[in-house]
Amino acid sequence: MSLYEVPITKLSGIGEKRAALFRKLGIETVGDMITYYPRSYDNWSATTPIAELQPDENCVVRAKVATPVNNIRISGGRTMAKLSVCDDTGYLNLVFFNNKYISSMLRYGEEYLFMGRVAYDKYGYQMVSPEFNKLTDSETITPVYHLTAGLNNHMMIRAAKEALSMLPAEIRDPLPADALQRYDLCPLSFALNNVHFPADLQAMETARRRLIFEELLTLNLGMRLMKSQSHEQTAMHFCDDYTAEFIEKLPFTLTGAQQRAVGDCVADMRDKPSPMNRLIQGDVGSGKTAVCAAVCYHTVKNGCQAAFMAPTEILAQQHYETFRKMFADTDVRVELLTGSMTAAEKRKARARIESGESDIVIGTHALVSESTVFAKLGCAITDEQHRFGVAQRARLASKGEHPHVLVLSATPIPRTLGLIIYGDLDITIIDELPPGRTEVETYFIGTDKRDRALGFLKKQVEEGRQCYIVCPLVEESEGVDELQNANDYAAELMLGPFRDISVGILHGKMKAKDKEKVMAQFAANEISILVSTTVVEVGVDVKNATVMMIENAERFGLSTLHQLRGRVGRGEHKSYCILVSDNQGESTEQRLGVMCRTNNGFEIADMDLKLRGPGDFFGNRQHGLPQLSIADFSDTETLAQSQEAAESILRTSPDLSDEALRPLRAKIRKLFETTENTMN
């Protein structure tokens, strides 16, 4: 029996009540416990003599209890236990609050290891409530796990030890022997035992490297299998090419990159036996919407419907208005479907969609609800792909009989990440900006120059231009008083430097209709300065906006800053981005310096990956990929090795049907259980 089939209650000391706490961490079985890896480690072997302690540092001290424990009652019915410990170099005071067992746990004259943050006052060095262990039963390196209320680290350690003891003597390794040898990876048994309870730091690193490699390889193979399995036959062969007819209707000329992108899509939809499954990736303002409109027109003229799913209602509304104008003099009927529409409006819209009266349907998540039925969906499009992910894209595609799938992204993704995130897609990159797009000048300033910057914004408004000011918060939150927040900042500006200027506010907590109203007013130049949170990152296209000022710029990832900067410079006027931050750390200066140096989204994305890891590209797991246990996409060396290994394995067994690969196939199934994708 697999340990993934053995319930966690089989471990000693875990009844139903405690098992419910483990389930909160995603641990339901003994196998889950074994693969619930530590988040960090406490190294008890790196001790510091008391005489060498430094204030505000976390240290481990090996010392004897030098005084009996002195228990003192303090205000509020609480207790405080005080004692001193010593080594050959000096004395250290320890303080514990509300722990009546300290007297029996720390015995006079005995030696212990103490771990905690060091403080210094007139009485000398001190640790408050340090962790401690006897020398005889202390692990050299102790795992530290993510916890939930009701579970402490000692409980997790005990459960991990017992779970590991249930592993069979011989474990069938899912990694092929040649991969283990080629990439110098340790066996699975060694890795599992030493990732939880490493013999030393080298053993821990060796174990983690092997498990990270295995997880990235599993993810690579899973995504590539999905791509191969997505090549089912489709009846949606669009033989007639309407590209030239569409281009004739445009009031502008497509760039060479846009024409190539349209050509790639039309070729996919005409020539391939399987549906198109393509990503169009282009920097902010590169003209992806026009490409998308061409694909929709091609789809409709070939007798099918097109669906276009946007991540926000503001963006859906913008695309709807754009498409309505674009197709005003044609027989193409454009429909809008969003969650904020009234029940009656949605019912009527869905009736038109189901009857085939609507040709192009633009909306939000409402498009993938069960009550939305298409007459004949020929092409499913998602905008800002990283905000939806594989599962939602698949749900939209399921509204038709193997329709063509097109996804758009304005977020530049480094190639190493792109092979993972878009592993099931063909990729077209639009690397050319339309004529008239001016490069945005970017400046990094401290708050001491804010008044001067606000004066510059006022001058821009007096010249007829509009400006954005972006804040990281909607309203004040405890502990972050130094951060600018949208509500208070807007009020401050209205009463102060911009009292004669129309100032608007936009944030995610507003009702959809209120947000749309504000954006409509800004688009109509009824609002001159818009104070906003990052909800404006995917806002409407306002060609008259020339300044993007971002407060507390250090709080944002480079890719987010680049997206925000892309809101300006969309018209004929010279545009500027002003990054405001008093954080003068080396990392901040390095990151924001990149923004000032280049407008190249891919260069910015590469730097973001190096400095911040992959989180900024994906947000809170919005990418739709499986939840990883130990791997980190910023480990580009191991990521590249795992991709190389995946290609090698698939060359010898394209569908992983080789019997020797059965354990690896099981790993893929297990990893992808966290998504709504089904592996055959």
Tab-separated table of C-alpha atoms in Angstrom, residues 360-642:
chain	number	residue	atom	x	y	z
A	360	ILE	CA	-17.848	38.051	-30.438
A	361	VAL	CA	-18.441	37.773	-26.684
A	362	ILE	CA	-16.223	39.805	-24.385
A	363	GLY	CA	-16.390	39.307	-20.633
A	364	THR	CA	-14.827	38.251	-17.369
A	365	HIS	CA	-15.143	34.975	-15.418
A	366	ALA	CA	-18.876	35.084	-16.237
A	367	LEU	CA	-17.930	33.513	-19.588
A	368	VAL	CA	-16.952	30.220	-17.937
A	369	SER	CA	-20.034	29.848	-15.703
A	370	GLU	CA	-22.261	26.836	-16.372
A	371	SER	CA	-25.130	29.043	-17.523
A	372	THR	CA	-23.102	30.503	-20.410
A	373	VAL	CA	-23.636	28.333	-23.505
A	374	PHE	CA	-22.245	29.119	-26.957
A	375	ALA	CA	-23.948	28.217	-30.215
A	376	LYS	CA	-20.653	27.425	-31.969
A	377	LEU	CA	-17.492	28.570	-30.200
A	378	GLY	CA	-14.619	28.570	-32.659
A	379	CYS	CA	-11.954	30.559	-30.783
A	380	ALA	CA	-11.411	31.090	-27.038
A	381	ILE	CA	-9.156	34.009	-26.072
A	382	THR	CA	-7.837	34.976	-22.637
A	383	ASP	CA	-6.154	38.309	-21.915
A	384	GLU	CA	-3.344	38.648	-19.345
A	385	GLN	CA	-2.858	34.884	-19.329
A	386	HIS	CA	-0.784	34.787	-16.116
A	387	ARG	CA	-3.823	36.003	-14.162
A	388	PHE	CA	-5.929	33.051	-15.258
A	389	GLY	CA	-3.761	30.013	-15.717
A	390	VAL	CA	-4.139	26.657	-17.391
A	391	ALA	CA	-7.340	25.526	-15.635
A	392	GLN	CA	-9.470	28.589	-16.406
A	393	ARG	CA	-8.214	28.631	-19.964
A	394	ALA	CA	-9.309	25.005	-20.289
A	395	ARG	CA	-12.768	25.810	-18.863
A	396	LEU	CA	-13.312	28.504	-21.481
A	397	ALA	CA	-12.170	26.156	-24.249
A	398	SER	CA	-14.586	23.495	-22.953
A	399	LYS	CA	-17.465	25.762	-24.047
A	400	GLY	CA	-16.870	24.538	-27.598
A	401	GLU	CA	-15.910	21.408	-29.514
A	402	HIS	CA	-12.106	21.679	-29.417
A	403	PRO	CA	-12.054	25.394	-30.346
A	404	HIS	CA	-8.891	27.283	-31.194
A	405	VAL	CA	-7.214	28.817	-28.118
A	406	LEU	CA	-5.333	32.122	-28.062
A	407	VAL	CA	-3.860	33.731	-24.964
A	408	LEU	CA	-2.379	37.208	-24.624
A	409	SER	CA	0.162	38.499	-22.134
A	410	ALA	CA	1.733	41.911	-21.680
A	411	THR	CA	3.897	40.586	-18.847
A	412	PRO	CA	7.351	39.775	-20.205
A	413	ILE	CA	8.427	36.395	-18.810
A	414	PRO	CA	12.056	35.203	-18.878
A	415	ARG	CA	12.533	32.278	-21.249
A	416	THR	CA	13.298	29.806	-18.448
A	417	LEU	CA	9.947	30.553	-16.835
A	418	GLY	CA	8.138	30.745	-20.155
A	419	LEU	CA	8.977	27.128	-20.963
A	420	ILE	CA	7.201	26.116	-17.751
A	421	ILE	CA	4.240	28.498	-17.660
A	422	TYR	CA	3.535	28.309	-21.372
A	423	GLY	CA	4.783	24.750	-21.829
A	424	ASP	CA	1.516	23.743	-23.481
A	425	LEU	CA	1.493	26.671	-25.932
A	426	ASP	CA	3.135	27.782	-29.159
A	427	ILE	CA	4.539	31.283	-28.717
A	428	THR	CA	4.528	34.398	-30.890
A	429	ILE	CA	6.356	37.466	-29.592
A	430	ILE	CA	5.407	40.962	-30.769
A	431	ASP	CA	8.735	42.765	-30.516
A	432	GLU	CA	7.819	46.006	-32.286
A	433	LEU	CA	5.877	49.020	-31.022
A	434	PRO	CA	3.335	50.793	-33.260
A	435	PRO	CA	4.358	54.189	-34.693
A	436	GLY	CA	3.723	57.109	-32.352
A	437	ARG	CA	4.564	55.275	-29.142
A	438	THR	CA	7.156	57.421	-27.360
A	439	GLU	CA	9.687	56.040	-24.898
A	440	VAL	CA	8.777	57.012	-21.337
A	441	GLU	CA	11.491	58.855	-19.373
A	442	THR	CA	11.802	57.402	-15.871
A	443	TYR	CA	13.200	59.068	-12.734
A	444	PHE	CA	13.875	57.737	-9.207
A	445	ILE	CA	13.487	60.368	-6.457
A	446	GLY	CA	13.267	60.549	-2.657
A	447	THR	CA	10.284	61.969	-0.768
A	448	ASP	CA	12.245	65.189	-0.206
A	449	LYS	CA	11.614	65.934	-3.909
A	450	ARG	CA	7.906	64.985	-3.847
A	451	ASP	CA	6.664	68.615	-3.732
A	452	ARG	CA	8.765	69.415	-6.775
A	453	ALA	CA	7.327	66.366	-8.563
A	454	LEU	CA	3.766	67.389	-7.676
A	455	GLY	CA	4.540	70.814	-9.119
A	456	PHE	CA	5.609	69.105	-12.343
A	457	LEU	CA	2.290	67.204	-12.439
A	458	LYS	CA	0.392	70.460	-11.924
A	459	LYS	CA	2.263	72.029	-14.838
A	460	GLN	CA	1.369	69.045	-17.054
A	461	VAL	CA	-2.314	69.480	-16.148
A	462	GLU	CA	-2.135	73.196	-16.933
A	463	GLU	CA	-0.852	72.197	-20.386
A	464	GLY	CA	-3.939	70.015	-20.834
A	465	ARG	CA	-2.400	66.675	-19.934
A	466	GLN	CA	-3.499	64.084	-17.322
A	467	CYS	CA	-1.546	62.164	-14.672
A	468	TYR	CA	-1.673	58.998	-12.568
A	469	ILE	CA	-0.481	58.701	-8.971
A	470	VAL	CA	-0.271	55.080	-7.746
A	471	CYS	CA	-0.174	54.114	-4.049
A	472	PRO	CA	0.402	50.637	-2.563
A	473	LEU	CA	-2.539	50.858	-0.122
A	474	VAL	CA	-6.210	51.768	-0.158
A	475	GLU	CA	-6.266	53.020	3.422
A	476	GLU	CA	-3.986	53.063	6.466
A	477	SER	CA	-3.122	49.683	7.939
A	478	GLU	CA	-1.509	49.003	11.270
A	479	GLY	CA	2.260	48.942	11.135
A	480	VAL	CA	2.600	50.571	7.714
A	481	ASP	CA	1.944	54.206	8.553
A	482	GLU	CA	4.850	55.323	6.416
A	483	LEU	CA	3.197	54.077	3.239
A	484	GLN	CA	1.140	56.404	1.104
A	485	ASN	CA	-2.460	55.209	0.825
A	486	ALA	CA	-4.883	56.110	-1.926
A	487	ASN	CA	-7.784	57.500	0.142
A	488	ASP	CA	-5.820	59.796	2.438
A	489	TYR	CA	-3.369	60.867	-0.255
A	490	ALA	CA	-6.175	61.870	-2.626
A	491	ALA	CA	-7.831	63.915	0.147
A	492	GLU	CA	-4.501	65.565	0.971
A	493	LEU	CA	-3.955	66.543	-2.662
A	494	MET	CA	-7.504	67.848	-3.090
A	495	LEU	CA	-7.109	70.106	-0.061
A	496	GLY	CA	-3.538	71.121	-0.874
A	497	PRO	CA	-1.546	71.485	-4.090
A	498	PHE	CA	-4.367	70.284	-6.393
A	499	ARG	CA	-7.311	72.119	-4.812
A	500	ASP	CA	-8.069	73.762	-8.163
A	501	ILE	CA	-7.640	70.505	-10.115
A	502	SER	CA	-10.085	67.622	-10.592
A	503	VAL	CA	-8.718	64.620	-8.633
A	504	GLY	CA	-10.267	61.154	-8.795
A	505	ILE	CA	-9.645	57.946	-6.849
A	506	LEU	CA	-9.682	54.332	-8.022
A	507	HIS	CA	-9.103	51.136	-6.038
A	508	GLY	CA	-10.113	47.493	-6.013
A	509	LYS	CA	-12.523	47.801	-3.080
A	510	MET	CA	-14.837	50.070	-5.058
A	511	LYS	CA	-17.956	48.631	-6.683
A	512	ALA	CA	-17.495	47.715	-10.329
A	513	LYS	CA	-19.885	50.426	-11.534
A	514	ASP	CA	-18.101	53.069	-9.448
A	515	LYS	CA	-14.740	52.017	-10.903
A	516	GLU	CA	-16.127	52.146	-14.418
A	517	LYS	CA	-17.557	55.606	-13.768
A	518	VAL	CA	-14.210	56.949	-12.527
A	519	MET	CA	-12.304	55.443	-15.457
A	520	ALA	CA	-14.879	56.824	-17.900
A	521	GLN	CA	-14.464	60.282	-16.349
A	522	PHE	CA	-10.681	59.994	-16.588
A	523	ALA	CA	-10.901	58.806	-20.198
A	524	ALA	CA	-13.144	61.815	-20.968
A	525	ASN	CA	-10.641	64.196	-19.280
A	526	GLU	CA	-13.215	65.123	-16.618
A	527	ILE	CA	-10.606	63.978	-14.069
A	528	SER	CA	-7.109	65.415	-14.470
A	529	ILE	CA	-5.233	63.444	-11.800
A	530	LEU	CA	-6.169	59.877	-10.887
A	531	VAL	CA	-4.951	58.533	-7.538
A	532	SER	CA	-5.090	54.751	-7.740
A	533	THR	CA	-3.862	51.412	-6.450
A	534	THR	CA	-2.440	48.863	-8.910
A	535	VAL	CA	-5.952	48.170	-10.216
A	536	VAL	CA	-5.015	50.723	-12.884
A	537	GLU	CA	-2.269	48.349	-14.101
A	538	VAL	CA	-4.762	46.876	-16.553
A	539	GLY	CA	-6.859	50.028	-16.889
A	540	VAL	CA	-8.192	51.840	-19.901
A	541	ASP	CA	-6.100	53.391	-22.633
A	542	VAL	CA	-5.902	57.169	-22.039
A	543	LYS	CA	-3.681	58.714	-24.705
A	544	ASN	CA	-3.710	62.112	-22.969
A	545	ALA	CA	-2.064	60.733	-19.778
A	546	THR	CA	1.617	61.705	-19.670
A	547	VAL	CA	2.841	61.144	-16.086
A	548	MET	CA	2.834	58.010	-13.929
A	549	MET	CA	4.007	58.827	-10.380
A	550	ILE	CA	4.416	55.763	-8.123
A	551	GLU	CA	4.673	56.192	-4.354
A	552	ASN	CA	6.672	53.672	-2.258
A	553	ALA	CA	7.986	52.235	-5.499
A	554	GLU	CA	10.178	49.760	-3.605
A	555	ARG	CA	6.992	47.887	-2.634
A	556	PHE	CA	6.347	46.793	-6.223
A	557	GLY	CA	8.054	44.231	-8.410
A	558	LEU	CA	9.776	45.465	-11.537
A	559	SER	CA	7.253	43.783	-13.797
A	560	THR	CA	4.387	45.556	-12.009
A	561	LEU	CA	6.226	48.885	-12.263
A	562	HIS	CA	6.766	48.260	-15.972
A	563	GLN	CA	3.057	47.509	-16.442
A	564	LEU	CA	2.123	50.695	-14.597
A	565	ARG	CA	4.569	52.741	-16.644
A	566	GLY	CA	2.875	51.383	-19.750
A	567	ARG	CA	-0.279	53.339	-18.874
A	568	VAL	CA	1.448	56.499	-20.158
A	569	GLY	CA	3.268	57.251	-23.391
A	570	ARG	CA	0.342	55.943	-25.427
A	571	GLY	CA	-0.283	59.212	-27.301
A	572	GLU	CA	1.698	61.863	-29.117
A	573	HIS	CA	2.874	63.749	-26.005
A	574	LYS	CA	6.188	63.230	-24.191
A	575	SER	CA	5.602	61.056	-21.124
A	576	TYR	CA	7.292	60.448	-17.775
A	577	CYS	CA	7.382	57.931	-14.931
A	578	ILE	CA	8.415	59.120	-11.448
A	579	LEU	CA	9.382	56.469	-8.870
A	580	VAL	CA	9.217	57.806	-5.299
A	581	SER	CA	11.022	55.945	-2.502
A	582	ASP	CA	13.133	56.714	0.550
A	583	ASN	CA	14.393	53.135	0.676
A	584	GLN	CA	18.037	53.619	-0.244
A	585	GLY	CA	19.094	49.973	0.117
A	586	GLU	CA	21.373	48.470	-2.514
A	587	SER	CA	18.630	46.164	-3.813
A	588	THR	CA	16.129	49.030	-4.210
A	589	GLU	CA	18.628	51.239	-6.028
A	590	GLN	CA	19.594	48.342	-8.272
A	591	ARG	CA	15.982	47.448	-9.106
A	592	LEU	CA	14.683	50.960	-9.651
A	593	GLY	CA	17.862	51.834	-11.518
A	594	VAL	CA	16.914	49.205	-14.115
A	595	MET	CA	13.581	50.993	-14.603
A	596	CYS	CA	15.389	54.269	-15.235
A	597	ARG	CA	17.863	52.658	-17.623
A	598	THR	CA	15.587	50.675	-19.947
A	599	ASN	CA	12.056	50.343	-21.303
A	600	ASN	CA	12.740	46.791	-22.508
A	601	GLY	CA	10.238	44.558	-20.730
A	602	PHE	CA	12.232	41.358	-21.177
A	603	GLU	CA	15.407	42.860	-19.705
A	604	ILE	CA	13.313	44.085	-16.765
A	605	ALA	CA	11.722	40.646	-16.341
A	606	ASP	CA	15.121	38.934	-16.219
A	607	MET	CA	16.294	41.339	-13.506
A	608	ASP	CA	13.059	40.854	-11.556
A	609	LEU	CA	13.540	37.094	-11.591
A	610	LYS	CA	17.103	37.412	-10.293
A	611	LEU	CA	16.223	39.874	-7.525
A	612	ARG	CA	12.758	38.802	-6.373
A	613	GLY	CA	12.144	35.298	-7.663
A	614	PRO	CA	9.036	34.345	-9.649
A	615	GLY	CA	6.346	35.627	-7.271
A	616	ASP	CA	5.853	38.981	-8.979
A	617	PHE	CA	5.021	37.315	-12.275
A	618	PHE	CA	2.353	35.131	-10.764
A	619	GLY	CA	0.845	36.914	-7.789
A	620	ASN	CA	-0.935	34.663	-5.302
A	621	ARG	CA	-0.752	31.435	-7.332
A	622	GLN	CA	-2.810	32.967	-10.106
A	623	HIS	CA	-0.719	31.213	-12.720
A	624	GLY	CA	-2.747	28.008	-12.456
A	625	LEU	CA	0.348	25.805	-12.121
A	626	PRO	CA	0.465	23.033	-9.523
A	627	GLN	CA	1.578	24.015	-6.017
A	628	LEU	CA	5.265	23.206	-5.647
A	629	SER	CA	6.569	21.819	-2.353
A	630	ILE	CA	10.236	22.725	-2.499
A	631	ALA	CA	11.266	24.016	-5.935
A	632	ASP	CA	11.883	27.671	-6.733
A	633	PHE	CA	11.756	28.949	-10.315
A	634	SER	CA	14.535	31.430	-9.545
A	635	ASP	CA	16.949	28.468	-9.333
A	636	THR	CA	17.641	28.881	-13.022
A	637	GLU	CA	20.508	26.364	-13.147
A	638	THR	CA	18.413	23.469	-11.812
A	639	LEU	CA	15.452	24.629	-13.896
A	640	ALA	CA	17.556	24.456	-17.066
A	641	GLN	CA	18.883	21.010	-16.106
A	642	SER	CA	15.362	19.704	-15.461
